[in-house]
Amino acid sequence: MTDTLRIAVIGAGYWGPNLARNFRASPHWELAAVCDLDLDRAGRLAGPGSGVRVTSSVEALLADDTLDAVAIATPAATHHDIACAALAAGKHVLVEKPLADTSGRGEAMARAAAENSLVLMTDHTYCYTPAVLKIRELIEEGALGDILFIDSVRINLGLIQPDVDVFWDLAPHDLSIIDFVLPGGLRPLSVSAQGADPLGAGKACVGYLTLPLQHGAIAHVHVNWLSPTKIRTMIIGGTKRTLVWDDLNPQQRVSVYDRGVDLQTQSLDGVERRAAAISYRLGDTWSPALSEREALDSMVAEFATSIRERRAPRTDAGSGLRVLEVLEAASRSLAQGAVVTYPIAPHATELHAQLAGELA
Amino acid sequence: MTDTLRIAVIGAGYWGPNLARNFRASPHWELAAVCDLDLDRAGRLAGPGSGVRVTSSVEALLADDTLDAVAIATPAATHHDIACAALAAGKHVLVEKPLADTSGRGEAMARAAAENSLVLMTDHTYCYTPAVLKIRELIEEGALGDILFIDSVRINLGLIQPDVDVFWDLAPHDLSIIDFVLPGGLRPLSVSAQGADPLGAGKACVGYLTLPLQHGAIAHVHVNWLSPTKIRTMIIGGTKRTLVWDDLNPQQRVSVYDRGVDLQTQSLDGVERRAAAISYRLGDTWSPALSEREALDSMVAEFATSIRERRAPRTDAGSGLRVLEVLEAASRSLAQGAVVTYPIAPHATELHAQLAGELA
Amino acid sequence: MTDTLRIAVIGAGYWGPNLARNFRASPHWELAAVCDLDLDRAGRLAGPGSGVRVTSSVEALLADDTLDAVAIATPAATHHDIACAALAAGKHVLVEKPLADTSGRGEAMARAAAENSLVLMTDHTYCYTPAVLKIRELIEEGALGDILFIDSVRINLGLIQPDVDVFWDLAPHDLSIIDFVLPGGLRPLSVSAQGADPLGAGKACVGYLTLPLQHGAIAHVHVNWLSPTKIRTMIIGGTKRTLVWDDLNPQQRVSVYDRGVDLQTQSLDGVERRAAAISYRLGDTWSPALSEREALDSMVAEFATSIRERRAPRTDAGSGLRVLEVLEAASRSLAQGAVVTYPIAPHATELHAQLAGELA
Amino acid sequence: MTDTLRIAVIGAGYWGPNLARNFRASPHWELAAVCDLDLDRAGRLAGPGSGVRVTSSVEALLADDTLDAVAIATPAATHHDIACAALAAGKHVLVEKPLADTSGRGEAMARAAAENSLVLMTDHTYCYTPAVLKIRELIEEGALGDILFIDSVRINLGLIQPDVDVFWDLAPHDLSIIDFVLPGGLRPLSVSAQGADPLGAGKACVGYLTLPLQHGAIAHVHVNWLSPTKIRTMIIGGTKRTLVWDDLNPQQRVSVYDRGVDLQTQSLDGVERRAAAISYRLGDTWSPALSEREALDSMVAEFATSIRERRAPRTDAGSGLRVLEVLEAASRSLAQGAVVTYPIAPHATELHAQLAGELA
């Protein structure tokens, strides 16, 4: 391995310490600085006598030429300005999810990264869990066949957030995972959201998101702050096999079922008919062994490797943008009580392609 | 108990034998006749030397003055004609679900029953399981408080039906149960259905149904023929407690969680604000003991008792109609890709009230 | 297939009807007669107008030359006399478990069968469930490697039997299954039983059975009438893989874990040491698809096939005897508060070999 | 609250850091010193610039008059000498389990503590989990009635320990819990152990422990290093209710079943007979909400409170001794292949009583 990369963590609140801990422990990285408006908090995170620089000034931080990259763990509304400043200063950037507070600003960040040939990565941590990495691998190698449906449930008795509804609080997890495992990323044909605020909290506390996909497939997400039981399950149905991920079952998180329905196409009276011949497969179930590596450790390694290989990281700005766009469409659907045709911003998709190209 | 009532079962196919077996075993009933176009099949169901009359003619059957009631287990398209003939002949009628093939015909049947002061009951069998009876009782006595949300999942690797989609095949169970346990029955403000046919079977194989209820509450149903794992779960969230019914867990089918979110309304600056004060309850869980009585046995007893007491049965024609109307609205929503405002037929609700009154 | 075999069921009480139903439905068999001291009960089981002979006399029954076999479902104390009479009359015999009330009588039955070159089969129904058949197959083909331990738990809130303790009531299931899946059958080096009667019922209601096996392996059985939760689990650990059978999980009854501990033998200072090098395998889990065939249907088919092929059935008299002997040893261990060295009757094992040989 | 107590942690290896962290965070305690032969390790645990004293000399440590107590987290063989020195120096003592390497030395420690009127506490951490505290409370208040049986299973794919067998590695947890929740502590009538070493590791890797209790009750422990599935379940059957503790089910760790068997005593022919009238209760299940307090935090609080109130702590030296004595009896039973009558050291029980008295 070549020399370690030097990183600063900006934001020492809830998520920053997790990032700092993993950068510190990673052989790829040297934690060089911690930046927070609250200097005390930054100092505690840096650690007494650790030699890690402590500052409350982003400007001063970015003036440090020995820094290779920054990790931004500040409120979403500040992501755009800090990230653009860091990119202008020639730093690679990791941003805590969501990428930005609006897709428009997220796009500007992506464009700035592409123009400077720098890595802009979204910290979709869940994508780096051993379970999700395995699911992506299985789909990639064709073990499930074509994807028919994805059903994701993430419900729990949760804190009612003061600033966001249940969609913006919980669905980013589901959406970033779906984006990560689907071969072409998450590109729904339309977005339909249904929510309920039965307690009168002023925002949806129960939410359903329906995302029709190409070729008749569908994705659906159920997020809920009011459930007394905790469920975190994703079912991914394919033409060959169906996978069930139960994140709360440590003894068997991922199960692959070799069961399904086969429809044969027949030509009857010159008309193509598929339903004519149905057969059911009742095969074995298989549960792959998963590594025990911490997700954040894999994530910071991917950040380093993408910088070194001058390639887009697995969860690049495009994935952050796609998640943002679906959330924005969901909010619009919720407000209008209607289905929102997607992509809302057709240029976004083109932009994605363009950005991916420029980095390469 | 007074004398037993005499019943004929019409239709000796899939469901008829279950009905016949339960009428035979019930102290309330005497199985008097079996009617089927296929006389052999009817004969086998009646049993050799049993004394149970066998006939292929509905007309001849209905001419029998000693018959008190008939149970119709024929295809849905034939329910209307047979039921109306039976009602005209003065017989009480039990109809296998769905009540009819269209809500218009269902209404005609309900009107005929009301005009003749006869009982017309829908065989929503699931409503008579010990679990659902207990859920209804708990909601009725206020154990859950006001209902906030209902989330029902019924998925399995299922037969792709030749004539109906997954909504019409599976959702009648969920809808009839929701109708049964909600104090005022199922009366959604609108109906929104999303489906997918990823295999090209010519009909939805994966379906989601969203039903906004009064006071900001919501009901949601997920039905799916393509899931390799079988799930049958209904979560009913209330202001006081939340109930989870897991029909595949025989050791703990119904759990009542004394956990939840409490929002207090506060008047701030003259404006009513609710989110201001949130508290979380983390109380005990409680699982009531359930009887082991067979659902069909309770159902045929309810049919007899409603006849004797000259009252509407618990699953009357109105419940059958409400389920039909939601299914029809779902089909329309699916076809239009839009939310369908409910009630589609405003007179239906009035009709329900009127019919309930007339019988009494 | 050659002609069907003609069978009579003796005993129309609890188990007889199950046998009769399966013989009736089997293409291998013709149900020729039902025999019970209670002629009415026998008649109801035979069915009116069925042509099946009804009798209360075993003697008269056995005089029927057209009968090929009898199935005995009478109380255990009567098994010996009826079976011996049937064997003397040249009939093949199936006996409900336990084979007899004592191992001595069981041996006499086995000897009589061998001398007459007739099949004597024990109805260890559980052995013919798809799960147990699959387990036997997996062990036979070496998928688990050498067996290291078997832990079987069968607990439930159960009826306190008037005549037998919890060992004799429940453990025959576990023991017959272990006998069935272990390559050489169940041949423990000793038997140690611990029981408790904390309610003062006059017999053990909670029981533990420890059975050291060859090569340091061990089998252990926990049977319990007082548990409010129902558990039916068997763990079979092998040098290669470990299998878990959870009979109450219909969605995943059998799981095979490719996890384990590997000990390498090393020669240190001329002494063989094994613990020196330990490695842990954390491999995949695999759950084979199981057929849905009813166990009793497979069992009656095996009875017919063993008769036709003139071979010992899979659950022959020897398996019935081995189960009896362990139960008797357990009772002795319980009474003495000591470990009982096994085999109690050394000649039994020789007898098994001899009997197996004579039939062939 | 009065002033905080000053504690030193002796041993900075595996368990010491957990103790130090909890003493540091407790309002009852001030972490005053860390002692380890490896000064560097002690220094790291104390923390740079923390003001916590670091030393490698127990003698020097004990000379510190400002110290109120020491916590010993060194190898078991050293517990006796360190604890006796500390007690002689007038310090209260907490000892990591097991109390000592032999019950003889444990007794000597207990006697020394009693003679000096100092608290000697065993760190049976599991006893301070919210689940076990709740179980103790339920039994104490009579919710279960009289205890009929306890069945504890603790199995997992575990490290084969170089120095101890599976009984000494895992069973201390089960035994200390049983000792903690049983009103009179764990006082079996005899001890019977069965073990197996099927891999040839030189020690038992699979173990069963049977402990007959007074009044016909029984406790049984299954410990196993070779199971690919992890199970940690304890069933406690009582005359009134039965409790199931599933430590791996965070959503419902403790369930109380109001189900059971009732035997009525009847006098028949002058003879007392109990089995005559059996009735089964099938009542509700109830799962108490549990606090989320960390066990070690409760444990260090109990240590402080027992010192202040001059009373025996909940897990005193007696509990440590009773666990040791059962483990020693188990080893003896294993070696002799026999049941070991308990108590092995009758004076021990008397000693317990005496010690408890002296402290008070």
Tab-separated table of N, CA, C and O in Angstrom, chain A residues 215-272:
chain	number	residue	atom	x	y	z
A	215	HIS	N	-39.628	-2.768	-17.231
A	215	HIS	CA	-40.019	-4.154	-17.509
A	215	HIS	C	-41.063	-4.680	-16.536
A	215	HIS	O	-41.072	-5.867	-16.220
A	216	GLY	N	-41.916	-3.781	-16.027
A	216	GLY	CA	-43.004	-4.247	-15.183
A	216	GLY	C	-42.625	-4.530	-13.751
A	216	GLY	O	-43.466	-4.950	-12.954
A	217	ALA	N	-41.383	-4.318	-13.385
A	217	ALA	CA	-40.971	-4.559	-12.001
A	217	ALA	C	-41.467	-3.424	-11.100
A	217	ALA	O	-41.948	-2.392	-11.589
A	218	ILE	N	-41.355	-3.631	-9.794
A	218	ILE	CA	-41.858	-2.629	-8.858
A	218	ILE	C	-40.998	-2.646	-7.597
A	218	ILE	O	-40.504	-3.704	-7.188
A	219	ALA	N	-40.806	-1.480	-7.010
A	219	ALA	CA	-40.184	-1.409	-5.682
A	219	ALA	C	-41.163	-0.707	-4.761
A	219	ALA	O	-41.921	0.184	-5.189
A	220	HIS	N	-41.186	-1.126	-3.509
A	220	HIS	CA	-42.123	-0.546	-2.544
A	220	HIS	C	-41.410	-0.439	-1.217
A	220	HIS	O	-40.677	-1.347	-0.823
A	221	VAL	N	-41.623	0.683	-0.535
A	221	VAL	CA	-40.962	0.920	0.740
A	221	VAL	C	-42.002	1.303	1.786
A	221	VAL	O	-42.857	2.161	1.527
A	222	HIS	N	-41.959	0.634	2.922
A	222	HIS	CA	-42.836	0.973	4.045
A	222	HIS	C	-41.960	1.490	5.180
A	222	HIS	O	-41.137	0.759	5.720
A	223	VAL	N	-42.154	2.759	5.536
A	223	VAL	CA	-41.440	3.343	6.676
A	223	VAL	C	-42.465	3.811	7.701
A	223	VAL	O	-43.539	4.286	7.344
A	224	ASN	N	-42.136	3.660	8.978
A	224	ASN	CA	-43.153	3.854	10.011
A	224	ASN	C	-42.467	4.149	11.339
A	224	ASN	O	-41.593	3.406	11.772
A	225	TRP	N	-42.884	5.244	11.962
A	225	TRP	CA	-42.333	5.602	13.274
A	225	TRP	C	-43.190	5.062	14.416
A	225	TRP	O	-42.837	5.241	15.586
A	226	LEU	N	-44.336	4.476	14.100
A	226	LEU	CA	-45.310	4.183	15.158
A	226	LEU	C	-45.446	2.698	15.472
A	226	LEU	O	-46.335	2.306	16.225
A	227	SER	N	-44.588	1.888	14.887
A	227	SER	CA	-44.737	0.448	15.107
A	227	SER	C	-44.025	0.011	16.379
A	227	SER	O	-42.853	0.308	16.579
A	228	PRO	N	-44.695	-0.709	17.259
A	228	PRO	CA	-44.054	-1.156	18.504
A	228	PRO	C	-43.056	-2.279	18.249
A	228	PRO	O	-42.184	-2.528	19.068
A	229	THR	N	-43.209	-2.964	17.136
A	229	THR	CA	-42.235	-4.003	16.796
A	229	THR	C	-41.311	-3.460	15.731
A	229	THR	O	-41.711	-2.692	14.875
A	230	LYS	N	-40.085	-3.884	15.802
A	230	LYS	CA	-39.061	-3.430	14.879
A	230	LYS	C	-38.955	-4.443	13.750
A	230	LYS	O	-38.754	-5.635	14.008
A	231	ILE	N	-39.107	-3.989	12.525
A	231	ILE	CA	-38.947	-4.871	11.366
A	231	ILE	C	-38.034	-4.171	10.373
A	231	ILE	O	-38.225	-2.993	10.080
A	232	ARG	N	-37.035	-4.885	9.891
A	232	ARG	CA	-36.156	-4.374	8.843
A	232	ARG	C	-35.907	-5.493	7.859
A	232	ARG	O	-34.961	-6.256	8.003
A	233	THR	N	-36.789	-5.584	6.893
A	233	THR	CA	-36.754	-6.695	5.964
A	233	THR	C	-36.828	-6.191	4.535
A	233	THR	O	-37.580	-5.264	4.245
A	234	MET	N	-36.046	-6.791	3.657
A	234	MET	CA	-36.156	-6.483	2.240
A	234	MET	C	-36.271	-7.788	1.475
A	234	MET	O	-35.455	-8.692	1.656
A	235	ILE	N	-37.315	-7.897	0.655
A	235	ILE	CA	-37.485	-9.072	-0.192
A	235	ILE	C	-37.191	-8.642	-1.624
A	235	ILE	O	-37.756	-7.663	-2.105
A	236	ILE	N	-36.305	-9.367	-2.279
A	236	ILE	CA	-35.957	-9.043	-3.661
A	236	ILE	C	-36.275	-10.260	-4.519
A	236	ILE	O	-35.595	-11.288	-4.440
A	237	GLY	N	-37.356	-10.145	-5.279
A	237	GLY	CA	-37.800	-11.260	-6.093
A	237	GLY	C	-37.172	-11.208	-7.475
A	237	GLY	O	-37.177	-10.160	-8.116
A	238	GLY	N	-36.649	-12.334	-7.933
A	238	GLY	CA	-36.064	-12.383	-9.262
A	238	GLY	C	-36.656	-13.509	-10.077
A	238	GLY	O	-37.388	-14.353	-9.561
A	239	THR	N	-36.337	-13.529	-11.362
A	239	THR	CA	-36.874	-14.592	-12.215
A	239	THR	C	-36.286	-15.945	-11.838
A	239	THR	O	-36.922	-16.976	-12.017
A	240	LYS	N	-35.057	-15.947	-11.316
A	240	LYS	CA	-34.440	-17.236	-10.959
A	240	LYS	C	-34.632	-17.583	-9.492
A	240	LYS	O	-34.994	-18.695	-9.143
A	241	ARG	N	-34.329	-16.634	-8.622
A	241	ARG	CA	-34.417	-16.906	-7.195
A	241	ARG	C	-34.919	-15.660	-6.490
A	241	ARG	O	-34.907	-14.563	-7.053
A	242	THR	N	-35.329	-15.822	-5.238
A	242	THR	CA	-35.774	-14.676	-4.451
A	242	THR	C	-34.953	-14.612	-3.180
A	242	THR	O	-34.667	-15.638	-2.557
A	243	LEU	N	-34.582	-13.399	-2.825
A	243	LEU	CA	-33.711	-13.186	-1.675
A	243	LEU	C	-34.485	-12.450	-0.583
A	243	LEU	O	-35.227	-11.517	-0.864
A	244	VAL	N	-34.293	-12.890	0.651
A	244	VAL	CA	-34.893	-12.188	1.776
A	244	VAL	C	-33.774	-11.755	2.718
A	244	VAL	O	-32.967	-12.578	3.151
A	245	TRP	N	-33.740	-10.476	2.997
A	245	TRP	CA	-32.749	-9.923	3.927
A	245	TRP	C	-33.477	-9.481	5.190
A	245	TRP	O	-34.300	-8.588	5.146
A	246	ASP	N	-33.183	-10.155	6.284
A	246	ASP	CA	-33.788	-9.786	7.563
A	246	ASP	C	-32.663	-9.267	8.443
A	246	ASP	O	-31.925	-10.045	9.048
A	247	ASP	N	-32.550	-7.968	8.526
A	247	ASP	CA	-31.387	-7.380	9.173
A	247	ASP	C	-31.386	-7.597	10.682
A	247	ASP	O	-30.365	-7.387	11.339
A	248	LEU	N	-32.500	-8.028	11.232
A	248	LEU	CA	-32.571	-8.227	12.677
A	248	LEU	C	-32.369	-9.685	13.066
A	248	LEU	O	-32.561	-10.054	14.214
A	249	ASN	N	-32.023	-10.520	12.115
A	249	ASN	CA	-31.754	-11.928	12.414
A	249	ASN	C	-30.267	-12.196	12.221
A	249	ASN	O	-29.835	-12.606	11.144
A	250	PRO	N	-29.468	-11.969	13.251
A	250	PRO	CA	-28.021	-12.087	13.070
A	250	PRO	C	-27.592	-13.491	12.681
A	250	PRO	O	-26.517	-13.671	12.127
A	251	GLN	N	-28.426	-14.479	12.973
A	251	GLN	CA	-28.020	-15.847	12.664
A	251	GLN	C	-28.295	-16.217	11.206
A	251	GLN	O	-27.796	-17.219	10.706
A	252	GLN	N	-29.143	-15.480	10.529
A	252	GLN	CA	-29.428	-15.785	9.126
A	252	GLN	C	-29.963	-14.527	8.457
A	252	GLN	O	-31.149	-14.423	8.166
A	253	ARG	N	-29.059	-13.593	8.222
A	253	ARG	CA	-29.488	-12.299	7.680
A	253	ARG	C	-29.987	-12.403	6.253
A	253	ARG	O	-30.981	-11.812	5.893
A	254	VAL	N	-29.267	-13.157	5.424
A	254	VAL	CA	-29.619	-13.227	3.999
A	254	VAL	C	-29.991	-14.660	3.648
A	254	VAL	O	-29.222	-15.583	3.904
A	255	SER	N	-31.183	-14.843	3.083
A	255	SER	CA	-31.616	-16.170	2.631
A	255	SER	C	-31.962	-16.088	1.154
A	255	SER	O	-32.641	-15.157	0.731
A	256	VAL	N	-31.515	-17.058	0.408
A	256	VAL	CA	-31.795	-17.095	-1.027
A	256	VAL	C	-32.660	-18.316	-1.297
A	256	VAL	O	-32.254	-19.444	-1.009
A	257	TYR	N	-33.863	-18.076	-1.791
A	257	TYR	CA	-34.819	-19.158	-2.007
A	257	TYR	C	-34.843	-19.545	-3.480
A	257	TYR	O	-35.098	-18.709	-4.339
A	258	ASP	N	-34.614	-20.800	-3.716
A	258	ASP	CA	-34.707	-21.289	-5.085
A	258	ASP	C	-36.140	-21.747	-5.353
A	258	ASP	O	-36.395	-22.890	-5.678
A	259	ARG	N	-37.049	-20.824	-5.115
A	259	ARG	CA	-38.465	-21.121	-5.337
A	259	ARG	C	-39.017	-20.042	-6.241
A	259	ARG	O	-38.608	-18.902	-6.170
A	260	GLY	N	-39.984	-20.391	-7.038
A	260	GLY	CA	-40.548	-19.329	-7.847
A	260	GLY	C	-41.560	-19.856	-8.831
A	260	GLY	O	-41.935	-21.032	-8.822
A	261	VAL	N	-41.999	-18.964	-9.653
A	261	VAL	CA	-43.004	-19.264	-10.654
A	261	VAL	C	-42.335	-19.117	-12.008
A	261	VAL	O	-41.647	-18.134	-12.257
A	262	ASP	N	-42.519	-20.089	-12.863
A	262	ASP	CA	-42.006	-19.977	-14.227
A	262	ASP	C	-43.168	-19.871	-15.195
A	262	ASP	O	-44.083	-20.694	-15.181
A	263	LEU	N	-43.144	-18.858	-16.009
A	263	LEU	CA	-44.168	-18.722	-17.047
A	263	LEU	C	-43.500	-18.984	-18.384
A	263	LEU	O	-42.476	-18.385	-18.693
A	264	GLN	N	-44.081	-19.869	-19.138
A	264	GLN	CA	-43.543	-20.085	-20.484
A	264	GLN	C	-44.394	-19.330	-21.504
A	264	GLN	O	-45.624	-19.338	-21.430
A	265	THR	N	-43.750	-18.712	-22.429
A	265	THR	CA	-44.493	-18.041	-23.494
A	265	THR	C	-44.898	-19.070	-24.534
A	265	THR	O	-44.102	-19.912	-24.927
A	266	GLN	N	-46.143	-19.035	-24.905
A	266	GLN	CA	-46.596	-19.926	-25.975
A	266	GLN	C	-47.293	-19.105	-27.041
A	266	GLN	O	-47.887	-18.075	-26.769
A	267	SER	N	-47.200	-19.575	-28.224
A	267	SER	CA	-47.896	-18.893	-29.317
A	267	SER	C	-49.191	-19.634	-29.589
A	267	SER	O	-49.191	-20.769	-30.042
A	268	LEU	N	-50.287	-19.037	-29.214
A	268	LEU	CA	-51.595	-19.672	-29.423
A	268	LEU	C	-52.366	-18.865	-30.452
A	268	LEU	O	-52.577	-17.663	-30.256
A	269	ASP	N	-52.759	-19.488	-31.526
A	269	ASP	CA	-53.537	-18.795	-32.557
A	269	ASP	C	-52.783	-17.534	-32.991
A	269	ASP	O	-53.385	-16.470	-33.199
A	270	GLY	N	-51.496	-17.674	-33.075
A	270	GLY	CA	-50.722	-16.524	-33.544
A	270	GLY	C	-50.528	-15.440	-32.491
A	270	GLY	O	-49.853	-14.449	-32.717
A	271	VAL	N	-51.140	-15.622	-31.320
A	271	VAL	CA	-50.986	-14.606	-30.277
A	271	VAL	C	-50.018	-15.135	-29.215
A	271	VAL	O	-50.126	-16.286	-28.805
A	272	GLU	N	-49.133	-14.284	-28.795
A	272	GLU	CA	-48.200	-14.687	-27.743
A	272	GLU	C	-48.945	-14.718	-26.419
A	272	GLU	O	-49.537	-13.721	-26.001
